[in-house]
Amino acid sequence: QLQLVESGGGLVQPGGSLRLSCAASGFTLDYYSVAWFRQAPGKERAGVSCISSVGRKTNYADSVQGRFTIDRYNAKDTLYLQMNSLKPEDTGVYYCAATTHVFRQCVFDDVAYTDWGQGTPVIVSS
C-alpha cells in the first residue's frame, strides 16, 4: 500500500525559505491527487496547497499564495513544497496526503484524502 514520508522541516527565521519533500513508496503517485496540510499550534488542520493527478491543476490557500509553490515529480514519486518569505504564522506540523477520489481538481477537504504522512514540523521564529 502507499506510504508517504515527509522531510525537510526545521527551524527558520522569518523571511527565510524551506523546501519540504514527501516521498511515496508502495504505489506510484501517478494515480493520486496530492496535497500539503498543516496544523498550527492551537488551530485545526488546514489545507496549504494541492496538485491534481490529471492536468496538474494547483490550488493554494490565500495565506500562502505567491510565497509557496507545490510541484510533483511522478518519475521519482515525490511531492515538494517550496516555501519562501516565511512568516511566524506559517509555523506548524506539515503533512502530505494523497487520494484517488479526486483527479481533475484538487481539494482542501481532508476527509477526501486516504493516505497520510507522519508530518514534519516547521517553526518560523527569530
mmCIF file with all atom_site columns, C-alpha atoms in Angstrom:
data_model
loop_
_atom_site.group_PDB
_atom_site.id
_atom_site.type_symbol
_atom_site.label_atom_id
_atom_site.label_alt_id
_atom_site.label_comp_id
_atom_site.label_asym_id
_atom_site.label_entity_id
_atom_site.label_seq_id
_atom_site.pdbx_PDB_ins_code
_atom_site.Cartn_x
_atom_site.Cartn_y
_atom_site.Cartn_z
_atom_site.occupancy
_atom_site.B_iso_or_equiv
_atom_site.pdbx_formal_charge
_atom_site.auth_seq_id
_atom_site.auth_comp_id
_atom_site.auth_asym_id
_atom_site.auth_atom_id
_atom_site.pdbx_PDB_model_num
ATOM 1   C CA . GLN A 1 1   ? 0.000   0.000  0.000   1.00 0.00 ? 1   GLN A CA 1
ATOM 2   C CA . LEU A 1 2   ? 1.016   3.623  -0.409  1.00 0.00 ? 2   LEU A CA 1
ATOM 3   C CA . GLN A 1 3   ? 3.367   5.065  2.190   1.00 0.00 ? 3   GLN A CA 1
ATOM 4   C CA . LEU A 1 4   ? 4.251   8.752  2.492   1.00 0.00 ? 4   LEU A CA 1
ATOM 5   C CA . VAL A 1 5   ? 7.247   10.175 4.350   1.00 0.00 ? 5   VAL A CA 1
ATOM 6   C CA . GLU A 1 6   ? 7.813   13.909 4.769   1.00 0.00 ? 6   GLU A CA 1
ATOM 7   C CA . SER A 1 7   ? 11.181  15.559 5.287   1.00 0.00 ? 7   SER A CA 1
ATOM 8   C CA . GLY A 1 8   ? 12.775  18.999 5.189   1.00 0.00 ? 8   GLY A CA 1
ATOM 9   C CA . GLY A 1 9   ? 11.132  20.691 8.136   1.00 0.00 ? 9   GLY A CA 1
ATOM 10  C CA . GLY A 1 10  ? 13.014  22.602 10.778  1.00 0.00 ? 10  GLY A CA 1
ATOM 11  C CA . LEU A 1 11  ? 13.626  25.975 12.363  1.00 0.00 ? 11  LEU A CA 1
ATOM 12  C CA . VAL A 1 12  ? 13.897  29.014 10.105  1.00 0.00 ? 12  VAL A CA 1
ATOM 13  C CA . GLN A 1 13  ? 13.919  32.766 10.652  1.00 0.00 ? 13  GLN A CA 1
ATOM 14  C CA . PRO A 1 14  ? 11.111  34.972 9.341   1.00 0.00 ? 14  PRO A CA 1
ATOM 15  C CA . GLY A 1 15  ? 11.729  35.778 5.696   1.00 0.00 ? 15  GLY A CA 1
ATOM 16  C CA . GLY A 1 16  ? 13.648  32.563 5.153   1.00 0.00 ? 16  GLY A CA 1
ATOM 17  C CA . SER A 1 17  ? 12.898  29.547 2.991   1.00 0.00 ? 17  SER A CA 1
ATOM 18  C CA . LEU A 1 18  ? 12.388  25.825 3.381   1.00 0.00 ? 18  LEU A CA 1
ATOM 19  C CA . ARG A 1 19  ? 11.772  23.039 0.891   1.00 0.00 ? 19  ARG A CA 1
ATOM 20  C CA . LEU A 1 20  ? 9.634   20.154 2.083   1.00 0.00 ? 20  LEU A CA 1
ATOM 21  C CA . SER A 1 21  ? 9.660   16.761 0.399   1.00 0.00 ? 21  SER A CA 1
ATOM 22  C CA . CYS A 1 22  ? 7.195   13.894 0.513   1.00 0.00 ? 22  CYS A CA 1
ATOM 23  C CA . ALA A 1 23  ? 8.479   10.568 -0.752  1.00 0.00 ? 23  ALA A CA 1
ATOM 24  C CA . ALA A 1 24  ? 5.994   7.877  -1.757  1.00 0.00 ? 24  ALA A CA 1
ATOM 25  C CA . SER A 1 25  ? 6.557   4.150  -1.830  1.00 0.00 ? 25  SER A CA 1
ATOM 26  C CA . GLY A 1 26  ? 4.437   1.072  -2.382  1.00 0.00 ? 26  GLY A CA 1
ATOM 27  C CA . PHE A 1 27  ? 2.448   2.610  -5.239  1.00 0.00 ? 27  PHE A CA 1
ATOM 28  C CA . THR A 1 28  ? 3.039   5.183  -7.953  1.00 0.00 ? 28  THR A CA 1
ATOM 29  C CA . LEU A 1 29  ? 1.829   8.731  -7.341  1.00 0.00 ? 29  LEU A CA 1
ATOM 30  C CA . ASP A 1 30  ? 0.585   8.960  -10.944 1.00 0.00 ? 30  ASP A CA 1
ATOM 31  C CA . TYR A 1 31  ? -2.871  7.868  -9.798  1.00 0.00 ? 31  TYR A CA 1
ATOM 32  C CA . TYR A 1 32  ? -3.147  10.290 -6.871  1.00 0.00 ? 32  TYR A CA 1
ATOM 33  C CA . SER A 1 33  ? -4.006  13.888 -6.362  1.00 0.00 ? 33  SER A CA 1
ATOM 34  C CA . VAL A 1 34  ? -1.743  15.103 -3.562  1.00 0.00 ? 34  VAL A CA 1
ATOM 35  C CA . ALA A 1 35  ? -1.771  17.909 -1.050  1.00 0.00 ? 35  ALA A CA 1
ATOM 36  C CA . TRP A 1 36  ? 0.043   19.586 1.787   1.00 0.00 ? 36  TRP A CA 1
ATOM 37  C CA . PHE A 1 37  ? -1.806  20.307 5.007   1.00 0.00 ? 37  PHE A CA 1
ATOM 38  C CA . ARG A 1 38  ? -0.579  21.976 8.158   1.00 0.00 ? 38  ARG A CA 1
ATOM 39  C CA . GLN A 1 39  ? -1.699  22.178 11.735  1.00 0.00 ? 39  GLN A CA 1
ATOM 40  C CA . ALA A 1 40  ? -0.647  25.323 13.548  1.00 0.00 ? 40  ALA A CA 1
ATOM 41  C CA . PRO A 1 41  ? -0.470  25.419 17.348  1.00 0.00 ? 41  PRO A CA 1
ATOM 42  C CA . GLY A 1 42  ? -3.963  25.744 18.760  1.00 0.00 ? 42  GLY A CA 1
ATOM 43  C CA . LYS A 1 43  ? -5.618  25.509 15.339  1.00 0.00 ? 43  LYS A CA 1
ATOM 44  C CA . GLU A 1 44  ? -7.301  22.855 13.229  1.00 0.00 ? 44  GLU A CA 1
ATOM 45  C CA . ARG A 1 45  ? -5.515  21.157 10.367  1.00 0.00 ? 45  ARG A CA 1
ATOM 46  C CA . ALA A 1 46  ? -5.960  23.116 7.136   1.00 0.00 ? 46  ALA A CA 1
ATOM 47  C CA . GLY A 1 47  ? -5.013  22.740 3.503   1.00 0.00 ? 47  GLY A CA 1
ATOM 48  C CA . VAL A 1 48  ? -1.964  24.624 2.263   1.00 0.00 ? 48  VAL A CA 1
ATOM 49  C CA . SER A 1 49  ? -1.617  23.554 -1.358  1.00 0.00 ? 49  SER A CA 1
ATOM 50  C CA . CYS A 1 50  ? -2.639  20.715 -3.645  1.00 0.00 ? 50  CYS A CA 1
ATOM 51  C CA . ILE A 1 51  ? -1.984  19.408 -7.151  1.00 0.00 ? 51  ILE A CA 1
ATOM 52  C CA . SER A 1 52  ? -4.195  17.117 -9.194  1.00 0.00 ? 52  SER A CA 1
ATOM 53  C CA . SER A 1 53  ? -3.299  13.802 -10.795 1.00 0.00 ? 53  SER A CA 1
ATOM 54  C CA . VAL A 1 54  ? -4.814  14.884 -14.131 1.00 0.00 ? 54  VAL A CA 1
ATOM 55  C CA . GLY A 1 55  ? -3.746  18.177 -15.660 1.00 0.00 ? 55  GLY A CA 1
ATOM 56  C CA . ARG A 1 56  ? -1.526  19.235 -12.743 1.00 0.00 ? 56  ARG A CA 1
ATOM 57  C CA . LYS A 1 57  ? -4.069  21.762 -11.543 1.00 0.00 ? 57  LYS A CA 1
ATOM 58  C CA . THR A 1 58  ? -2.941  23.509 -8.395  1.00 0.00 ? 58  THR A CA 1
ATOM 59  C CA . ASN A 1 59  ? -4.600  25.355 -5.566  1.00 0.00 ? 59  ASN A CA 1
ATOM 60  C CA . TYR A 1 60  ? -3.178  27.450 -2.731  1.00 0.00 ? 60  TYR A CA 1
ATOM 61  C CA . ALA A 1 61  ? -4.524  28.788 0.500   1.00 0.00 ? 61  ALA A CA 1
ATOM 62  C CA . ASP A 1 62  ? -4.886  32.568 0.384   1.00 0.00 ? 62  ASP A CA 1
ATOM 63  C CA . SER A 1 63  ? -2.401  32.907 3.218   1.00 0.00 ? 63  SER A CA 1
ATOM 64  C CA . VAL A 1 64  ? 0.426   31.311 1.195   1.00 0.00 ? 64  VAL A CA 1
ATOM 65  C CA . GLN A 1 65  ? -0.435  32.484 -2.328  1.00 0.00 ? 65  GLN A CA 1
ATOM 66  C CA . GLY A 1 66  ? 2.638   33.902 -4.024  1.00 0.00 ? 66  GLY A CA 1
ATOM 67  C CA . ARG A 1 67  ? 5.015   32.567 -1.377  1.00 0.00 ? 67  ARG A CA 1
ATOM 68  C CA . PHE A 1 68  ? 4.649   28.778 -1.643  1.00 0.00 ? 68  PHE A CA 1
ATOM 69  C CA . THR A 1 69  ? 4.965   26.549 -4.707  1.00 0.00 ? 69  THR A CA 1
ATOM 70  C CA . ILE A 1 70  ? 3.822   22.938 -4.970  1.00 0.00 ? 70  ILE A CA 1
ATOM 71  C CA . ASP A 1 71  ? 5.295   20.547 -7.511  1.00 0.00 ? 71  ASP A CA 1
ATOM 72  C CA . ARG A 1 72  ? 5.333   16.838 -8.177  1.00 0.00 ? 72  ARG A CA 1
ATOM 73  C CA . TYR A 1 73  ? 7.865   14.578 -9.847  1.00 0.00 ? 73  TYR A CA 1
ATOM 74  C CA . ASN A 1 74  ? 5.998   11.413 -10.681 1.00 0.00 ? 74  ASN A CA 1
ATOM 75  C CA . ALA A 1 75  ? 9.091   9.660  -12.030 1.00 0.00 ? 75  ALA A CA 1
ATOM 76  C CA . LYS A 1 76  ? 10.559  9.937  -8.527  1.00 0.00 ? 76  LYS A CA 1
ATOM 77  C CA . ASP A 1 77  ? 7.226   9.500  -6.714  1.00 0.00 ? 77  ASP A CA 1
ATOM 78  C CA . THR A 1 78  ? 7.994   12.696 -4.836  1.00 0.00 ? 78  THR A CA 1
ATOM 79  C CA . LEU A 1 79  ? 5.976   15.758 -3.874  1.00 0.00 ? 79  LEU A CA 1
ATOM 80  C CA . TYR A 1 80  ? 7.590   19.082 -2.966  1.00 0.00 ? 80  TYR A CA 1
ATOM 81  C CA . LEU A 1 81  ? 6.567   22.285 -1.267  1.00 0.00 ? 81  LEU A CA 1
ATOM 82  C CA . GLN A 1 82  ? 8.886   25.264 -1.725  1.00 0.00 ? 82  GLN A CA 1
ATOM 83  C CA . MET A 1 83  ? 8.191   27.810 0.996   1.00 0.00 ? 83  MET A CA 1
ATOM 84  C CA . ASN A 1 84  ? 9.599   31.328 0.648   1.00 0.00 ? 84  ASN A CA 1
ATOM 85  C CA . SER A 1 85  ? 9.209   34.523 2.657   1.00 0.00 ? 85  SER A CA 1
ATOM 86  C CA . LEU A 1 86  ? 8.182   32.516 5.680   1.00 0.00 ? 86  LEU A CA 1
ATOM 87  C CA . LYS A 1 87  ? 6.172   34.156 8.434   1.00 0.00 ? 87  LYS A CA 1
ATOM 88  C CA . PRO A 1 88  ? 5.695   33.152 12.077  1.00 0.00 ? 88  PRO A CA 1
ATOM 89  C CA . GLU A 1 89  ? 2.100   32.202 11.270  1.00 0.00 ? 89  GLU A CA 1
ATOM 90  C CA . ASP A 1 90  ? 3.442   29.515 8.922   1.00 0.00 ? 90  ASP A CA 1
ATOM 91  C CA . THR A 1 91  ? 4.591   27.585 11.975  1.00 0.00 ? 91  THR A CA 1
ATOM 92  C CA . GLY A 1 92  ? 3.038   24.150 12.329  1.00 0.00 ? 92  GLY A CA 1
ATOM 93  C CA . VAL A 1 93  ? 3.295   20.477 11.525  1.00 0.00 ? 93  VAL A CA 1
ATOM 94  C CA . TYR A 1 94  ? 3.126   19.899 7.772   1.00 0.00 ? 94  TYR A CA 1
ATOM 95  C CA . TYR A 1 95  ? 1.577   16.746 6.344   1.00 0.00 ? 95  TYR A CA 1
ATOM 96  C CA . CYS A 1 96  ? 1.427   15.363 2.831   1.00 0.00 ? 96  CYS A CA 1
ATOM 97  C CA . ALA A 1 97  ? -1.659  13.465 1.765   1.00 0.00 ? 97  ALA A CA 1
ATOM 98  C CA . ALA A 1 98  ? -2.877  11.592 -1.304  1.00 0.00 ? 98  ALA A CA 1
ATOM 99  C CA . THR A 1 99  ? -6.173  10.451 -2.791  1.00 0.00 ? 99  THR A CA 1
ATOM 100 C CA . THR A 1 100 ? -7.506  8.661  -5.858  1.00 0.00 ? 100 THR A CA 1
ATOM 101 C CA . HIS A 1 101 ? -11.014 10.019 -5.272  1.00 0.00 ? 101 HIS A CA 1
ATOM 102 C CA . VAL A 1 102 ? -10.298 13.359 -6.959  1.00 0.00 ? 102 VAL A CA 1
ATOM 103 C CA . PHE A 1 103 ? -8.272  13.651 -10.151 1.00 0.00 ? 103 PHE A CA 1
ATOM 104 C CA . ARG A 1 104 ? -9.241  16.593 -12.389 1.00 0.00 ? 104 ARG A CA 1
ATOM 105 C CA . GLN A 1 105 ? -9.258  19.009 -9.458  1.00 0.00 ? 105 GLN A CA 1
ATOM 106 C CA . CYS A 1 106 ? -7.639  19.140 -6.057  1.00 0.00 ? 106 CYS A CA 1
ATOM 107 C CA . VAL A 1 107 ? -9.374  19.957 -2.815  1.00 0.00 ? 107 VAL A CA 1
ATOM 108 C CA . PHE A 1 108 ? -8.583  21.046 0.734   1.00 0.00 ? 108 PHE A CA 1
ATOM 109 C CA . ASP A 1 109 ? -11.157 18.777 2.362   1.00 0.00 ? 109 ASP A CA 1
ATOM 110 C CA . ASP A 1 110 ? -9.023  16.450 4.450   1.00 0.00 ? 110 ASP A CA 1
ATOM 111 C CA . VAL A 1 111 ? -11.680 13.718 4.528   1.00 0.00 ? 111 VAL A CA 1
ATOM 112 C CA . ALA A 1 112 ? -11.104 13.222 0.791   1.00 0.00 ? 112 ALA A CA 1
ATOM 113 C CA . TYR A 1 113 ? -7.554  12.035 1.421   1.00 0.00 ? 113 TYR A CA 1
ATOM 114 C CA . THR A 1 114 ? -6.948  8.390  2.185   1.00 0.00 ? 114 THR A CA 1
ATOM 115 C CA . ASP A 1 115 ? -3.177  8.277  2.729   1.00 0.00 ? 115 ASP A CA 1
ATOM 116 C CA . TRP A 1 116 ? -1.149  10.496 5.040   1.00 0.00 ? 116 TRP A CA 1
ATOM 117 C CA . GLY A 1 117 ? 2.439   11.014 6.049   1.00 0.00 ? 117 GLY A CA 1
ATOM 118 C CA . GLN A 1 118 ? 3.632   11.327 9.618   1.00 0.00 ? 118 GLN A CA 1
ATOM 119 C CA . GLY A 1 119 ? 4.209   15.081 9.444   1.00 0.00 ? 119 GLY A CA 1
ATOM 120 C CA . THR A 1 120 ? 7.293   17.274 9.644   1.00 0.00 ? 120 THR A CA 1
ATOM 121 C CA . PRO A 1 121 ? 7.461   20.290 11.973  1.00 0.00 ? 121 PRO A CA 1
ATOM 122 C CA . VAL A 1 122 ? 8.188   23.796 10.723  1.00 0.00 ? 122 VAL A CA 1
ATOM 123 C CA . ILE A 1 123 ? 8.978   26.588 13.177  1.00 0.00 ? 123 ILE A CA 1
ATOM 124 C CA . VAL A 1 124 ? 9.355   30.143 11.907  1.00 0.00 ? 124 VAL A CA 1
ATOM 125 C CA . SER A 1 125 ? 10.900  32.221 14.651  1.00 0.00 ? 125 SER A CA 1
ATOM 126 C CA . SER A 1 126 ? 13.806  34.532 15.336  1.00 0.00 ? 126 SER A CA 1
#
